[in-house]
Amino acid sequence: MKKALLAISFGTSYTETRKKNIEACEQQLADAFDDRDLFRAFTSGMVIRKLERRDGLKIDTPREALSRLAQAGYQDVAIQSLHVIKGDEYEKIVREIEKFRPYFKRLVLGAPLLSRFEDYQQLMVAIQHQMPELKANECAVFMGHGATHHAFSAYACLDHLMASQGFPARVGAVESYPEIDLIITDLKAKGIGNVHLMPLMLVAGDHAINDMASDEEDSWKSQLEKAGIGATPWLQGLGENRIIRQMFVSHLEDAINQNCAEPA
């Protein structure tokens, strides 16, 4: 029986960060599930259209990828979401899977990065490995994407967990809560004089480059510096972190094991 591995991310139009993050995740998944043929899809229509217009590069949507796999005769398909939270982008995948389930004998989906309590603990271990050595008056500040979806609470949960465990980092979200203003107020109260800014996103794309690290007036870097706090940006997506890539592998292993009966 033909088996497929489909890695689905939001996507990025930045070629280098795609290689360092998305392709790195895909490769680690492919190495772990080497009995499956690897395929890719993006959930961002904007990114897909830009890549096709600018580079002539065609990336499937989840619907296109599943349709292609069904037509090619794949009957056992394992999908791994490379999203951070169970938000709108993840739900796009879930909706498509339900439509296509009758076309496959087995179709499983691995959960996003932050899906259970253990994930939050493991993520803290993972990002500790990429943080620089901190001085007494320093900490790291991670920028999450944020969402209007109720799953945005994952960022606040991670931030609260870090605070409760004395972890030297804060988490904010560029499009929801916790906002950078709240983080700045807390940093000043704690006497933090310098922070290391890092993306809490799979790739270091537009948000990391422009909203986090740029010299634009409303960037996080500029707002921190205006408040008297030094800010050093690090443009490293989560996909560059091997421990985080392994978390995605573990999530797909769990999904396959929960549906472990081999299709006839």
XYZ file of C-alpha atoms in Angstrom:
264
model
C 0.000 0.000 0.000
C 1.309 3.456 -0.906
C 2.030 5.607 2.151
C 2.399 9.394 2.195
C 3.752 11.925 4.655
C 2.268 15.402 4.230
C 3.877 18.302 6.137
C 1.625 21.361 6.294
C 2.843 24.766 7.470
C 1.629 28.351 7.133
C 4.472 28.848 4.676
C 6.907 31.674 3.993
C 8.016 33.670 0.949
C 11.590 33.950 2.297
C 13.695 31.317 0.528
C 16.477 30.978 3.099
C 14.197 30.774 6.126
C 12.083 28.212 4.265
C 15.184 26.053 3.871
C 16.375 26.538 7.460
C 12.995 25.960 9.070
C 10.271 24.354 6.958
C 12.547 22.094 4.921
C 14.489 21.170 8.064
C 11.252 20.063 9.762
C 10.173 18.166 6.666
C 13.514 16.371 6.473
C 13.459 15.336 10.134
C 9.933 14.005 9.657
C 10.977 12.178 6.472
C 13.924 10.576 8.279
C 11.632 9.375 11.080
C 8.962 8.035 8.708
C 11.149 6.753 5.902
C 8.532 4.275 4.679
C 6.442 7.212 3.445
C 6.775 9.557 0.458
C 7.114 13.193 1.523
C 4.808 15.969 0.307
C 4.319 19.630 1.263
C 1.402 22.061 1.577
C 0.982 25.628 2.876
C -2.152 27.039 4.484
C -1.418 30.662 3.507
C -2.983 31.508 0.163
C -1.118 34.815 0.181
C 2.260 33.074 0.443
C 1.303 30.487 -2.194
C 0.254 33.192 -4.677
C 3.387 35.259 -4.036
C 5.730 32.309 -4.591
C 4.006 31.342 -7.827
C 3.971 34.937 -9.134
C 7.519 35.811 -8.083
C 9.407 32.519 -8.379
C 7.210 30.291 -10.509
C 7.092 27.939 -7.509
C 3.809 26.061 -7.092
C 2.946 24.944 -3.549
C -0.243 23.004 -2.861
C -2.960 24.040 -0.467
C -4.041 21.246 1.910
C -7.023 20.548 -0.366
C -4.837 20.340 -3.477
C -2.327 18.102 -1.751
C -4.967 15.660 -0.491
C -6.653 15.581 -3.893
C -3.305 14.881 -5.561
C -2.527 12.068 -3.100
C -5.923 10.450 -3.621
C -5.527 10.595 -7.403
C -2.026 9.096 -7.132
C -3.389 6.088 -5.256
C -2.055 6.781 -1.759
C -4.271 5.092 0.819
C -2.352 5.670 4.081
C -1.629 9.363 4.674
C 0.043 10.805 7.778
C -0.209 14.603 8.065
C 1.846 16.753 10.415
C 0.829 20.326 11.152
C 3.859 22.589 11.591
C 1.753 25.303 13.219
C 2.385 26.533 16.774
C -1.184 26.559 18.124
C -4.567 25.022 17.304
C -5.786 28.235 15.695
C -7.447 29.178 12.412
C -4.658 27.800 10.202
C -4.760 24.422 11.950
C -8.542 24.288 11.641
C -8.197 24.739 7.874
C -6.360 21.417 7.837
C -8.945 19.702 10.039
C -11.803 20.797 7.761
C -10.067 19.497 4.643
C -9.229 16.184 6.296
C -12.865 15.553 7.134
C -13.856 16.174 3.505
C -11.214 13.797 2.182
C -11.444 11.032 4.789
C -13.656 8.787 2.553
C -10.923 8.739 -0.117
C -8.295 7.074 2.093
C -8.092 3.911 4.174
C -6.146 5.745 6.882
C -5.723 9.476 7.363
C -4.121 10.801 10.578
C -3.132 14.275 11.744
C -0.344 15.158 14.174
C -1.109 18.028 16.552
C 0.582 21.466 16.400
C 3.489 22.409 18.639
C 1.487 23.542 21.699
C -1.333 21.048 22.158
C -0.946 19.585 25.666
C 0.707 20.634 28.917
C 3.800 18.529 28.301
C 4.403 20.499 25.108
C 4.791 23.739 27.055
C 7.360 22.135 29.330
C 9.254 20.615 26.392
C 9.195 23.916 24.494
C 10.876 25.649 27.431
C 13.628 23.013 27.359
C 14.008 23.515 23.623
C 14.256 27.305 23.612
C 16.671 27.252 26.556
C 19.136 25.621 24.141
C 18.930 28.512 21.671
C 19.003 31.373 24.186
C 22.342 33.141 24.724
C 23.973 33.245 28.136
C 22.115 35.928 30.088
C 23.513 38.485 32.497
C 21.784 39.334 35.764
C 19.724 42.187 34.304
C 18.846 40.430 31.016
C 16.104 38.143 29.758
C 14.709 36.845 26.482
C 11.450 38.080 24.959
C 9.711 35.788 22.477
C 7.295 37.127 19.867
C 4.391 34.866 19.000
C 2.098 35.527 16.069
C -1.110 35.827 18.052
C -4.628 35.212 16.766
C -8.244 36.320 16.990
C -9.001 32.611 17.508
C -9.482 31.588 21.160
C -6.314 29.491 20.917
C -4.324 32.732 21.385
C -4.497 31.895 25.103
C -1.605 29.463 24.501
C 0.810 32.411 24.465
C -0.435 33.725 27.806
C -0.288 30.201 29.244
C 3.344 29.811 28.173
C 4.223 33.250 29.537
C 2.554 32.430 32.879
C 4.345 29.077 33.089
C 7.696 30.754 32.494
C 7.007 33.308 35.224
C 5.885 30.650 37.712
C 9.056 28.616 37.145
C 11.467 31.548 37.193
C 12.361 30.991 33.542
C 14.302 34.043 32.243
C 11.967 34.878 29.369
C 8.664 36.532 28.503
C 6.218 35.746 25.714
C 4.105 38.267 23.831
C 2.021 38.186 20.671
C 2.123 40.654 17.809
C -1.591 40.290 16.971
C -3.167 39.513 20.353
C -2.386 39.117 24.079
C 0.059 39.427 25.831
C 0.930 42.773 24.266
C 4.385 44.301 24.216
C 3.234 47.215 26.426
C 2.472 44.801 29.266
C 5.818 43.105 28.854
C 7.694 46.424 28.884
C 5.937 47.476 32.102
C 6.892 44.203 33.769
C 10.497 44.337 32.515
C 10.958 47.849 33.900
C 9.479 46.798 37.248
C 11.988 43.944 37.431
C 14.944 46.169 36.508
C 15.678 44.390 33.217
C 18.093 46.542 31.208
C 18.530 44.423 28.097
C 16.530 41.755 26.278
C 17.190 39.273 23.509
C 14.287 39.310 21.038
C 13.415 35.961 19.444
C 10.545 34.724 17.258
C 8.152 32.161 18.739
C 7.225 31.220 15.178
C 8.233 28.365 12.907
C 9.996 30.777 10.538
C 11.656 34.160 10.944
C 9.539 35.901 8.299
C 7.761 39.250 7.966
C 6.678 39.525 11.598
C 10.141 38.729 12.926
C 11.962 40.953 10.436
C 9.615 43.947 10.466
C 7.443 43.855 13.617
C 10.127 42.501 15.936
C 13.614 43.418 14.737
C 13.361 46.488 12.484
C 14.072 50.128 13.328
C 10.507 51.110 12.450
C 8.853 53.213 15.150
C 6.321 50.584 16.204
C 8.603 47.534 16.113
C 9.188 45.713 19.390
C 12.874 46.620 19.216
C 12.082 50.326 18.861
C 9.432 50.288 21.589
C 11.789 48.571 24.027
C 14.599 50.997 23.256
C 12.251 53.951 23.678
C 11.430 52.585 27.143
C 15.146 52.499 27.984
C 15.625 48.766 27.511
C 18.297 47.525 25.130
C 17.073 45.011 22.548
C 19.141 42.514 20.568
C 17.130 40.710 17.844
C 17.814 37.109 16.842
C 16.286 36.042 13.522
C 16.036 32.314 14.168
C 12.771 30.464 13.546
C 11.683 27.600 15.764
C 12.221 25.221 12.855
C 15.984 25.671 13.223
C 15.779 24.048 16.661
C 16.287 20.262 16.459
C 14.419 19.641 19.734
C 11.372 21.472 18.399
C 11.553 19.541 15.133
C 11.562 16.353 17.194
C 8.421 17.528 19.001
C 6.619 17.513 15.645
C 7.939 14.002 14.980
C 6.621 12.865 18.381
C 3.208 14.387 17.717
C 2.889 12.459 14.474
C 4.091 9.257 16.137
C 1.347 9.725 18.739
C -1.290 10.250 16.033
C -0.215 7.134 14.144
C -0.062 5.029 17.319
C -3.566 6.126 18.309
C -4.715 4.846 14.942
C -2.362 1.882 14.891
C -4.471 -0.704 13.130
C -2.837 -1.347 9.736
C -5.398 -0.743 6.952
C -6.433 -3.887 5.096
